[in-house]
mmCIF file of C-alpha atoms and ligand atoms in Angstrom:
data_model
loop_
_atom_site.group_PDB
_atom_site.id
_atom_site.type_symbol
_atom_site.label_atom_id
_atom_site.label_comp_id
_atom_site.label_asym_id
_atom_site.label_seq_id
_atom_site.Cartn_x
_atom_site.Cartn_y
_atom_site.Cartn_z
ATOM 1 C CA MET A 211 0.112 0.076 0.149
ATOM 2 C CA SER A 212 1.075 3.402 -0.896
ATOM 3 C CA THR A 213 2.940 5.659 1.716
ATOM 4 C CA LEU A 214 0.457 8.307 0.720
ATOM 5 C CA SER A 215 -2.831 8.893 2.433
ATOM 6 C CA ARG A 216 -4.691 7.001 -0.251
ATOM 7 C CA ARG A 217 -7.239 4.570 1.626
ATOM 8 C CA ALA A 218 -7.192 1.098 0.287
ATOM 9 C CA PHE A 219 -9.828 -0.150 -1.650
ATOM 10 C CA ILE A 220 -10.695 -3.996 -1.752
ATOM 11 C CA GLY A 221 -13.794 -5.142 -4.012
ATOM 12 C CA GLY A 222 -15.346 -8.362 -3.703
ATOM 13 C CA ASN A 223 -17.044 -8.855 -7.196
ATOM 14 C CA TRP A 224 -19.331 -11.806 -6.377
ATOM 15 C CA LYS A 225 -20.417 -12.019 -10.120
ATOM 16 C CA MET A 226 -23.352 -14.583 -10.702
ATOM 17 C CA HIS A 227 -22.495 -16.785 -7.853
ATOM 18 C CA GLY A 228 -24.232 -17.787 -4.558
ATOM 19 C CA SER A 229 -27.848 -18.126 -3.254
ATOM 20 C CA LEU A 230 -29.030 -15.534 -1.230
ATOM 21 C CA GLY A 231 -28.387 -17.673 1.792
ATOM 22 C CA ASP A 232 -24.697 -18.203 0.829
ATOM 23 C CA SER A 233 -24.378 -14.653 0.293
ATOM 24 C CA LEU A 234 -25.913 -13.466 3.734
ATOM 25 C CA LEU A 235 -23.746 -16.382 5.575
ATOM 26 C CA LEU A 236 -20.647 -14.852 3.752
ATOM 27 C CA LEU A 237 -21.380 -11.405 4.703
ATOM 28 C CA GLN A 238 -21.768 -12.350 8.134
ATOM 29 C CA GLN A 239 -18.528 -13.989 8.273
ATOM 30 C CA LEU A 240 -16.754 -11.109 6.970
ATOM 31 C CA PHE A 241 -18.332 -9.103 9.304
ATOM 32 C CA ASP A 242 -16.987 -11.448 12.319
ATOM 33 C CA GLY A 243 -13.622 -11.158 10.696
ATOM 34 C CA ARG A 244 -13.367 -7.499 10.230
ATOM 35 C CA LYS A 245 -14.658 -6.593 13.941
ATOM 36 C CA GLY A 246 -12.502 -3.618 15.247
ATOM 37 C CA LYS A 247 -10.597 -2.935 11.902
ATOM 38 C CA GLU A 248 -11.279 -0.120 9.554
ATOM 39 C CA GLY A 249 -8.240 0.550 7.522
ATOM 40 C CA ALA A 250 -9.479 -0.636 4.161
ATOM 41 C CA GLU A 251 -12.587 0.262 2.342
ATOM 42 C CA ILE A 252 -14.372 -2.993 1.359
ATOM 43 C CA GLY A 253 -16.840 -3.062 -1.444
ATOM 44 C CA ILE A 254 -19.058 -5.855 -1.545
ATOM 45 C CA PHE A 255 -20.538 -6.231 -5.316
ATOM 46 C CA PRO A 256 -23.317 -8.653 -5.029
ATOM 47 C CA PRO A 257 -25.716 -9.640 -7.839
ATOM 48 C CA PHE A 258 -28.502 -7.004 -8.409
ATOM 49 C CA VAL A 259 -31.562 -8.831 -6.718
ATOM 50 C CA TYR A 260 -29.343 -9.173 -3.403
ATOM 51 C CA LEU A 261 -28.347 -5.563 -3.267
ATOM 52 C CA GLN A 262 -31.187 -4.665 -0.919
ATOM 53 C CA HIS A 263 -30.457 -7.436 1.549
ATOM 54 C CA VAL A 264 -26.938 -6.716 1.614
ATOM 55 C CA ARG A 265 -27.659 -3.177 2.174
ATOM 56 C CA SER A 266 -29.860 -3.889 5.191
ATOM 57 C CA LEU A 267 -27.104 -6.029 6.609
ATOM 58 C CA LEU A 268 -24.512 -3.561 5.979
ATOM 59 C CA ASN A 269 -26.925 -0.878 8.125
ATOM 60 C CA THR A 270 -26.917 -3.354 10.774
ATOM 61 C CA ALA A 271 -23.335 -3.994 11.183
ATOM 62 C CA GLN A 272 -22.570 0.008 10.910
ATOM 63 C CA ASN A 273 -24.770 0.238 13.766
ATOM 64 C CA ASN A 274 -22.593 -2.569 15.630
ATOM 65 C CA GLN A 275 -19.508 -0.764 14.967
ATOM 66 C CA ILE A 276 -18.362 -2.792 11.948
ATOM 67 C CA LYS A 277 -16.930 -0.177 9.669
ATOM 68 C CA GLY A 278 -15.353 0.194 6.363
ATOM 69 C CA PHE A 279 -17.916 -1.807 4.187
ATOM 70 C CA VAL A 280 -19.450 -0.188 1.332
ATOM 71 C CA LEU A 281 -22.094 -1.428 -1.408
ATOM 72 C CA GLY A 282 -21.447 -1.646 -4.897
ATOM 73 C CA ALA A 283 -23.248 -2.729 -8.034
ATOM 74 C CA GLN A 284 -21.791 -5.027 -10.886
ATOM 75 C CA ASN A 285 -23.148 -2.712 -13.730
ATOM 76 C CA VAL A 286 -25.097 0.048 -14.241
ATOM 77 C CA ASN A 287 -27.307 1.276 -17.236
ATOM 78 C CA GLU A 288 -26.125 4.403 -19.186
ATOM 79 C CA HIS A 289 -29.659 5.767 -19.473
ATOM 80 C CA SER A 290 -31.214 7.586 -16.714
ATOM 81 C CA LYS A 291 -34.993 5.980 -17.581
ATOM 82 C CA GLY A 292 -36.925 4.466 -20.433
ATOM 83 C CA ALA A 293 -37.967 1.230 -22.182
ATOM 84 C CA TYR A 294 -34.757 -0.735 -21.623
ATOM 85 C CA THR A 295 -36.233 -4.210 -20.247
ATOM 86 C CA GLY A 296 -33.825 -5.884 -17.759
ATOM 87 C CA GLU A 297 -31.715 -2.756 -16.992
ATOM 88 C CA ILE A 298 -30.995 -0.881 -14.032
ATOM 89 C CA SER A 299 -30.148 2.887 -13.781
ATOM 90 C CA ALA A 300 -27.730 4.951 -11.645
ATOM 91 C CA GLU A 301 -30.555 6.447 -10.011
ATOM 92 C CA MET A 302 -32.093 3.351 -9.001
ATOM 93 C CA LEU A 303 -28.714 2.185 -7.451
ATOM 94 C CA ASP A 304 -28.489 5.108 -5.369
ATOM 95 C CA ASP A 305 -32.015 4.583 -4.225
ATOM 96 C CA VAL A 306 -31.215 1.368 -2.867
ATOM 97 C CA GLY A 307 -28.244 2.629 -1.137
ATOM 98 C CA CYS A 308 -25.348 1.636 -3.762
ATOM 99 C CA GLU A 309 -22.642 3.811 -3.385
ATOM 100 C CA TYR A 310 -20.093 2.345 -6.230
ATOM 101 C CA ALA A 311 -20.493 0.295 -9.373
ATOM 102 C CA LEU A 312 -18.315 -1.738 -11.343
ATOM 103 C CA ILE A 313 -18.158 -0.118 -14.795
ATOM 104 C CA GLY A 314 -16.125 -1.595 -18.070
ATOM 105 C CA HIS A 315 -15.462 -4.819 -16.382
ATOM 106 C CA SER A 316 -13.920 -7.076 -19.015
ATOM 107 C CA GLU A 317 -16.566 -9.768 -18.936
ATOM 108 C CA ARG A 318 -19.008 -6.768 -19.885
ATOM 109 C CA ARG A 319 -16.718 -5.472 -22.758
ATOM 110 C CA ASN A 320 -16.282 -9.106 -23.990
ATOM 111 C CA LEU A 321 -19.535 -10.761 -23.366
ATOM 112 C CA TYR A 322 -22.020 -8.163 -23.722
ATOM 113 C CA GLY A 323 -20.124 -5.976 -26.388
ATOM 114 C CA GLU A 324 -20.028 -2.898 -24.110
ATOM 115 C CA THR A 325 -17.781 -0.315 -25.985
ATOM 116 C CA ASN A 326 -15.376 2.539 -24.557
ATOM 117 C CA GLU A 327 -18.288 5.069 -25.619
ATOM 118 C CA GLN A 328 -20.940 3.184 -23.747
ATOM 119 C CA ILE A 329 -18.721 2.849 -20.627
ATOM 120 C CA ALA A 330 -18.017 6.495 -20.966
ATOM 121 C CA LYS A 331 -21.546 7.318 -20.602
ATOM 122 C CA LYS A 332 -22.234 4.606 -17.867
ATOM 123 C CA CYS A 333 -19.650 6.487 -15.784
ATOM 124 C CA LEU A 334 -21.280 9.804 -16.613
ATOM 125 C CA SER A 335 -24.655 8.422 -15.496
ATOM 126 C CA ALA A 336 -23.187 7.258 -12.326
ATOM 127 C CA LEU A 337 -21.539 10.239 -11.379
ATOM 128 C CA GLN A 338 -24.663 12.333 -11.877
ATOM 129 C CA ASN A 339 -26.383 10.106 -9.296
ATOM 130 C CA LYS A 340 -23.696 9.972 -6.759
ATOM 131 C CA VAL A 341 -22.769 6.531 -7.544
ATOM 132 C CA LYS A 342 -18.905 6.222 -7.568
ATOM 133 C CA PRO A 343 -17.567 3.993 -10.697
ATOM 134 C CA VAL A 344 -14.798 1.627 -10.183
ATOM 135 C CA LEU A 345 -13.546 1.882 -13.683
ATOM 136 C CA CYS A 346 -12.039 -1.280 -15.063
ATOM 137 C CA ILE A 347 -9.405 -1.211 -17.914
ATOM 138 C CA GLY A 348 -7.320 -3.975 -19.076
ATOM 139 C CA GLU A 349 -5.483 -5.520 -22.056
ATOM 140 C CA THR A 350 -5.901 -8.819 -23.787
ATOM 141 C CA LEU A 351 -3.136 -11.308 -23.962
ATOM 142 C CA GLU A 352 -2.844 -10.467 -27.850
ATOM 143 C CA GLN A 353 -2.383 -6.735 -27.028
ATOM 144 C CA LYS A 354 -0.039 -7.537 -24.215
ATOM 145 C CA ASN A 355 1.921 -9.551 -26.410
ATOM 146 C CA ALA A 356 2.074 -7.003 -29.134
ATOM 147 C CA GLY A 357 3.327 -4.267 -26.556
ATOM 148 C CA LYS A 358 0.473 -2.407 -26.576
ATOM 149 C CA THR A 359 -0.733 -2.558 -23.131
ATOM 150 C CA ILE A 360 -0.202 1.018 -22.134
ATOM 151 C CA GLU A 361 -1.969 2.369 -25.443
ATOM 152 C CA ILE A 362 -4.821 0.265 -24.704
ATOM 153 C CA LEU A 363 -5.117 1.375 -21.142
ATOM 154 C CA LEU A 364 -5.031 5.251 -21.999
ATOM 155 C CA GLU A 365 -7.341 4.607 -24.964
ATOM 156 C CA GLN A 366 -9.867 3.269 -22.324
ATOM 157 C CA LEU A 367 -9.164 5.633 -19.687
ATOM 158 C CA ASN A 368 -9.073 8.771 -22.041
ATOM 159 C CA SER A 369 -12.453 7.696 -23.574
ATOM 160 C CA VAL A 370 -13.988 8.057 -20.101
ATOM 161 C CA ILE A 371 -11.992 11.338 -19.223
ATOM 162 C CA CYS A 372 -13.287 12.885 -22.408
ATOM 163 C CA VAL A 373 -16.849 12.572 -21.245
ATOM 164 C CA VAL A 374 -16.688 12.762 -17.343
ATOM 165 C CA GLY A 375 -13.825 15.504 -17.312
ATOM 166 C CA LEU A 376 -10.628 14.769 -15.288
ATOM 167 C CA ASN A 377 -11.833 16.373 -12.076
ATOM 168 C CA ALA A 378 -14.613 13.443 -11.935
ATOM 169 C CA LEU A 379 -11.632 10.918 -11.094
ATOM 170 C CA ARG A 380 -11.897 12.520 -7.510
ATOM 171 C CA HIS A 381 -15.152 10.232 -7.355
ATOM 172 C CA CYS A 382 -13.678 7.217 -8.994
ATOM 173 C CA VAL A 383 -11.621 4.123 -8.351
ATOM 174 C CA LEU A 384 -9.413 2.801 -11.120
ATOM 175 C CA ALA A 385 -9.138 -0.944 -11.620
ATOM 176 C CA TYR A 386 -6.414 -2.166 -13.755
ATOM 177 C CA GLU A 387 -7.491 -5.649 -14.524
ATOM 178 C CA PRO A 388 -5.379 -7.443 -17.433
ATOM 179 C CA VAL A 389 -8.050 -9.633 -19.039
ATOM 180 C CA TRP A 390 -5.669 -12.625 -19.395
ATOM 181 C CA ALA A 391 -5.499 -12.648 -15.570
ATOM 182 C CA ILE A 392 -9.126 -12.587 -14.610
ATOM 183 C CA GLY A 393 -10.396 -15.971 -13.496
ATOM 184 C CA THR A 394 -7.249 -17.912 -15.043
ATOM 185 C CA GLY A 395 -5.147 -18.282 -11.781
ATOM 186 C CA LEU A 396 -2.452 -16.239 -13.742
ATOM 187 C CA ALA A 397 -2.241 -13.032 -11.796
ATOM 188 C CA ALA A 398 0.382 -10.366 -13.355
ATOM 189 C CA SER A 399 3.685 -10.123 -11.288
ATOM 190 C CA PRO A 400 3.303 -7.515 -8.556
ATOM 191 C CA MET A 401 6.424 -5.679 -10.124
ATOM 192 C CA VAL A 402 4.834 -5.556 -13.512
ATOM 193 C CA ALA A 403 1.539 -4.566 -12.329
ATOM 194 C CA GLN A 404 3.054 -1.810 -10.128
ATOM 195 C CA GLU A 405 4.886 -0.389 -13.093
ATOM 196 C CA ILE A 406 1.607 -0.215 -15.082
ATOM 197 C CA HIS A 407 -0.006 1.582 -12.100
ATOM 198 C CA ALA A 408 3.076 3.848 -11.784
ATOM 199 C CA LYS A 409 2.777 4.653 -15.611
ATOM 200 C CA LEU A 410 -1.244 5.393 -15.272
ATOM 201 C CA ARG A 411 -0.316 7.672 -12.490
ATOM 202 C CA ALA A 412 2.396 9.258 -13.945
ATOM 203 C CA TYR A 413 0.394 9.929 -17.190
ATOM 204 C CA LEU A 414 -2.338 11.510 -14.753
ATOM 205 C CA SER A 415 -0.087 13.615 -13.118
ATOM 206 C CA GLU A 416 0.940 15.347 -16.157
ATOM 207 C CA GLN A 417 -2.665 16.799 -16.126
ATOM 208 C CA ASN A 418 -3.227 17.194 -12.567
ATOM 209 C CA VAL A 419 -0.875 16.238 -9.963
ATOM 210 C CA GLU A 420 -3.205 16.415 -7.156
ATOM 211 C CA ILE A 421 -5.807 14.163 -8.667
ATOM 212 C CA SER A 422 -3.290 11.623 -9.667
ATOM 213 C CA GLU A 423 -2.064 11.348 -6.209
ATOM 214 C CA GLU A 424 -5.311 11.054 -4.732
ATOM 215 C CA LEU A 425 -6.674 8.363 -7.228
ATOM 216 C CA ARG A 426 -6.960 4.873 -5.977
ATOM 217 C CA ILE A 427 -5.763 2.502 -8.697
ATOM 218 C CA ILE A 428 -6.164 -1.162 -7.747
ATOM 219 C CA TYR A 429 -5.248 -4.366 -9.146
ATOM 220 C CA GLY A 430 -7.613 -7.229 -10.253
ATOM 221 C CA GLY A 431 -7.020 -10.737 -11.910
ATOM 222 C CA SER A 432 -6.390 -13.812 -9.977
ATOM 223 C CA VAL A 433 -5.737 -11.888 -6.357
ATOM 224 C CA LYS A 434 -5.658 -14.658 -4.046
ATOM 225 C CA ALA A 435 -4.468 -14.878 -0.263
ATOM 226 C CA ASP A 436 -1.125 -16.131 -1.421
ATOM 227 C CA ASN A 437 -0.234 -13.238 -3.834
ATOM 228 C CA ALA A 438 -2.009 -10.379 -2.043
ATOM 229 C CA GLN A 439 0.854 -9.482 0.196
ATOM 230 C CA ASP A 440 2.967 -8.889 -2.444
ATOM 231 C CA PHE A 441 0.716 -6.658 -4.317
ATOM 232 C CA SER A 442 -0.012 -4.848 -1.172
ATOM 233 C CA ALA A 443 3.794 -4.029 -0.805
ATOM 234 C CA MET A 444 3.725 -1.974 -3.954
ATOM 235 C CA PRO A 445 3.598 1.722 -3.691
ATOM 236 C CA ASP A 446 1.085 2.305 -6.441
ATOM 237 C CA ILE A 447 -1.259 -0.751 -6.003
ATOM 238 C CA ASP A 448 -4.047 0.707 -3.503
ATOM 239 C CA GLY A 449 -5.908 -2.444 -3.296
ATOM 240 C CA ALA A 450 -7.546 -5.445 -5.348
ATOM 241 C CA LEU A 451 -10.726 -6.293 -6.958
ATOM 242 C CA VAL A 452 -11.193 -9.747 -6.255
ATOM 243 C CA GLY A 453 -13.608 -12.246 -8.135
ATOM 244 C CA GLY A 454 -13.171 -15.991 -7.216
ATOM 245 C CA ALA A 455 -11.200 -15.504 -3.838
ATOM 246 C CA SER A 456 -13.781 -12.894 -2.689
ATOM 247 C CA LEU A 457 -16.555 -15.858 -2.402
ATOM 248 C CA LYS A 458 -14.390 -17.605 0.418
ATOM 249 C CA ALA A 459 -14.629 -15.578 3.758
ATOM 250 C CA GLU A 460 -11.212 -16.578 5.217
ATOM 251 C CA GLU A 461 -9.570 -16.036 1.843
ATOM 252 C CA PHE A 462 -11.114 -12.883 1.150
ATOM 253 C CA LEU A 463 -10.467 -11.753 4.866
ATOM 254 C CA ASN A 464 -6.885 -12.544 4.469
ATOM 255 C CA ILE A 465 -6.721 -10.522 1.263
ATOM 256 C CA CYS A 466 -8.106 -7.592 2.981
ATOM 257 C CA HIS A 467 -5.851 -7.987 5.963
ATOM 258 C CA TYR A 468 -2.802 -7.222 3.961
ATOM 259 C CA TRP A 469 -4.236 -3.575 3.102
ATOM 260 C CA GLY A 470 -5.329 -2.903 6.611
HETATM 261 P P1 PGA B 328 -10.802 -13.161 -10.280
HETATM 262 O O1 PGA B 328 -11.680 -11.931 -11.094
HETATM 263 O O2 PGA B 328 -10.274 -12.719 -9.138
HETATM 264 O O3 PGA B 328 -11.483 -14.616 -10.211
HETATM 265 O O4 PGA B 328 -9.690 -13.220 -11.542
HETATM 266 C C1 PGA B 328 -11.313 -10.749 -10.901
HETATM 267 C C2 PGA B 328 -12.489 -9.860 -11.475
HETATM 268 O O5 PGA B 328 -12.975 -10.209 -12.507
HETATM 269 O O6 PGA B 328 -12.683 -8.668 -11.062
#
């Protein structure tokens, strides 16, 4: 974790896993494990249909002095309302107490054809409704092998900045998630991830030093209890976005532990 004052952010992206019962049990175990700790901010990203259940447990936990948990959605629609069957707006997320939303996750980009343009609009809509984007960017293996990582990341990042403005990054978390590392067990090496995070920060600092220093840049892609410590030791890696390993209480708690 950084020596600067950035508070770590660890996101548990549950994807389309678990029943309501499983989810509430997992949450209770997380609360038990985090009692008395409030270093890192821990984002819980359950499936849409469980958001309200999780919200109400988070409220109870907060009243019982369990701090640091925040609620996020796994997706948001770019439109404010209308005939978009099956979709959820940012206003609706805010309405049920969602503070964050994952936007641009590679599964959304690749499986559902989300474009940079659409992702930028989602970020704008979220921000207009007090929902903070966790903007995910990442290169494919092919792009990595062609030496295009930074070019792709900046293209993805700039397409959002063009629409929401640089200042809006004060309300975002940026997640670097190499596509080839997600769900594969092949995490990026912490040193390589650090190098990329540092390049992203340096790029932003050319435009605004304060924003670049404040922005939390987290790493995602096969983060587990046994590699989290190495990621957490890197100065520009301010947390993690965790998929598979966030479904096991003990493992996720161990990951969180390294960031405080
Ligand atoms: P993973 O997923 O930890 O299972 O690789 C990360 C993500 O999808 O954000």
